[in-house]
């Protein structure tokens, strides 16, 4: 494991145990940090390279990826700016660590899934695939532009009883991605704002198909 602070974001990078696989870009939820999703990455893709930055927005001491006005109401201009900043980091890390750009897979939970979704919609080509858990439509009432996401695979895990990210938000995001030709698997589960084991198991299998 190495830790480098000079690529714009505090982060950790775990090289692949075996070369040639995907690199998971792990994007944590509100209040977590760059260490939080390492175990999830290892579960989803054992032996894969892991790149895990820390969100730079500080909300009363909680790390986030973009500002919000209150729960569920995002500062969409900040979403757009911060997504661009994240892309700059991912590109810099790709060079610094010798990552294959074609193998970059975003894995995000909650606020991290939201910045990943924004990056898919705003910067097509940065991620070839994404696993999004408890994700909302990140641009809210703004219609994303008509980018071409054909060839981009997206797994979404969404709780029908999620009180923070409503299932309608997840369905709207899935629809926005599909309208732009992404290959989306939306896995709805009966739970809330969580990562149920059965959903993670499906995501692991999905990722195996993606990497194959
Ligand atoms: C967000 O702010 O991105 C979502 O409401 C999820 C959260 O971080 O609480």
PDB file of N, CA and C in Angstrom, residues 135 157-162 165-173 186-189:
ATOM      1  N   UNK A 135     -27.496   5.274  -4.657  1.00  0.00           N
ATOM      2  CA  UNK A 135     -27.212   6.466  -5.467  1.00  0.00           C
ATOM      3  C   UNK A 135     -28.494   7.202  -5.835  1.00  0.00           C
ATOM      4  N   UNK A 157     -27.372  -0.793  -6.630  1.00  0.00           N
ATOM      5  CA  UNK A 157     -28.088  -1.414  -5.526  1.00  0.00           C
ATOM      6  C   UNK A 157     -28.894  -0.331  -4.829  1.00  0.00           C
ATOM      7  N   UNK A 158     -30.209  -0.523  -4.718  1.00  0.00           N
ATOM      8  CA  UNK A 158     -31.070   0.555  -4.196  1.00  0.00           C
ATOM      9  C   UNK A 158     -32.131  -0.032  -3.285  1.00  0.00           C
ATOM     10  N   UNK A 159     -32.320   0.584  -2.121  1.00  0.00           N
ATOM     11  CA  UNK A 159     -33.298   0.099  -1.148  1.00  0.00           C
ATOM     12  C   UNK A 159     -34.654   0.755  -1.346  1.00  0.00           C
ATOM     13  N   UNK A 160     -35.701  -0.058  -1.448  1.00  0.00           N
ATOM     14  CA  UNK A 160     -37.038   0.524  -1.638  1.00  0.00           C
ATOM     15  C   UNK A 160     -37.516   1.231  -0.364  1.00  0.00           C
ATOM     16  N   UNK A 161     -36.869   0.930   0.773  1.00  0.00           N
ATOM     17  CA  UNK A 161     -37.223   1.607   2.032  1.00  0.00           C
ATOM     18  C   UNK A 161     -36.143   2.608   2.458  1.00  0.00           C
ATOM     19  N   UNK A 162     -35.334   3.053   1.509  1.00  0.00           N
ATOM     20  CA  UNK A 162     -34.252   3.991   1.844  1.00  0.00           C
ATOM     21  C   UNK A 162     -34.845   5.369   2.141  1.00  0.00           C
ATOM     22  N   UNK A 165     -31.982   8.263   0.318  1.00  0.00           N
ATOM     23  CA  UNK A 165     -32.027   8.279  -1.145  1.00  0.00           C
ATOM     24  C   UNK A 165     -33.260   7.471  -1.539  1.00  0.00           C
ATOM     25  N   UNK A 166     -34.318   8.145  -1.922  1.00  0.00           N
ATOM     26  CA  UNK A 166     -35.553   7.413  -2.200  1.00  0.00           C
ATOM     27  C   UNK A 166     -35.394   6.561  -3.453  1.00  0.00           C
ATOM     28  N   UNK A 167     -36.192   5.514  -3.513  1.00  0.00           N
ATOM     29  CA  UNK A 167     -36.100   4.608  -4.655  1.00  0.00           C
ATOM     30  C   UNK A 167     -36.425   5.350  -5.964  1.00  0.00           C
ATOM     31  N   UNK A 168     -37.248   6.369  -5.881  1.00  0.00           N
ATOM     32  CA  UNK A 168     -37.542   7.160  -7.081  1.00  0.00           C
ATOM     33  C   UNK A 168     -36.279   7.813  -7.636  1.00  0.00           C
ATOM     34  N   UNK A 169     -35.413   8.253  -6.730  1.00  0.00           N
ATOM     35  CA  UNK A 169     -34.160   8.862  -7.163  1.00  0.00           C
ATOM     36  C   UNK A 169     -33.282   7.837  -7.878  1.00  0.00           C
ATOM     37  N   UNK A 170     -33.206   6.641  -7.308  1.00  0.00           N
ATOM     38  CA  UNK A 170     -32.397   5.588  -7.939  1.00  0.00           C
ATOM     39  C   UNK A 170     -32.977   5.230  -9.311  1.00  0.00           C
ATOM     40  N   UNK A 171     -34.299   5.127  -9.382  1.00  0.00           N
ATOM     41  CA  UNK A 171     -34.925   4.778 -10.671  1.00  0.00           C
ATOM     42  C   UNK A 171     -34.699   5.885 -11.703  1.00  0.00           C
ATOM     43  N   UNK A 172     -34.763   7.133 -11.246  1.00  0.00           N
ATOM     44  CA  UNK A 172     -34.518   8.244 -12.167  1.00  0.00           C
ATOM     45  C   UNK A 172     -33.084   8.192 -12.700  1.00  0.00           C
ATOM     46  N   UNK A 173     -32.134   7.932 -11.814  1.00  0.00           N
ATOM     47  CA  UNK A 173     -30.743   7.833 -12.269  1.00  0.00           C
ATOM     48  C   UNK A 173     -30.586   6.685 -13.262  1.00  0.00           C
ATOM     49  N   UNK A 186     -30.272  -2.508 -12.385  1.00  0.00           N
ATOM     50  CA  UNK A 186     -30.778  -1.901 -11.144  1.00  0.00           C
ATOM     51  C   UNK A 186     -31.296  -3.016 -10.256  1.00  0.00           C
ATOM     52  N   UNK A 187     -30.637  -3.229  -9.140  1.00  0.00           N
ATOM     53  CA  UNK A 187     -31.032  -4.285  -8.200  1.00  0.00           C
ATOM     54  C   UNK A 187     -31.701  -3.608  -7.003  1.00  0.00           C
ATOM     55  N   UNK A 188     -33.015  -3.704  -6.983  1.00  0.00           N
ATOM     56  CA  UNK A 188     -33.754  -3.132  -5.851  1.00  0.00           C
ATOM     57  C   UNK A 188     -33.822  -4.176  -4.736  1.00  0.00           C
ATOM     58  N   UNK A 189     -33.672  -3.714  -3.503  1.00  0.00           N
ATOM     59  CA  UNK A 189     -33.764  -4.620  -2.361  1.00  0.00           C
ATOM     60  C   UNK A 189     -34.737  -4.015  -1.351  1.00  0.00           C
TER      61      UNK A 189
END
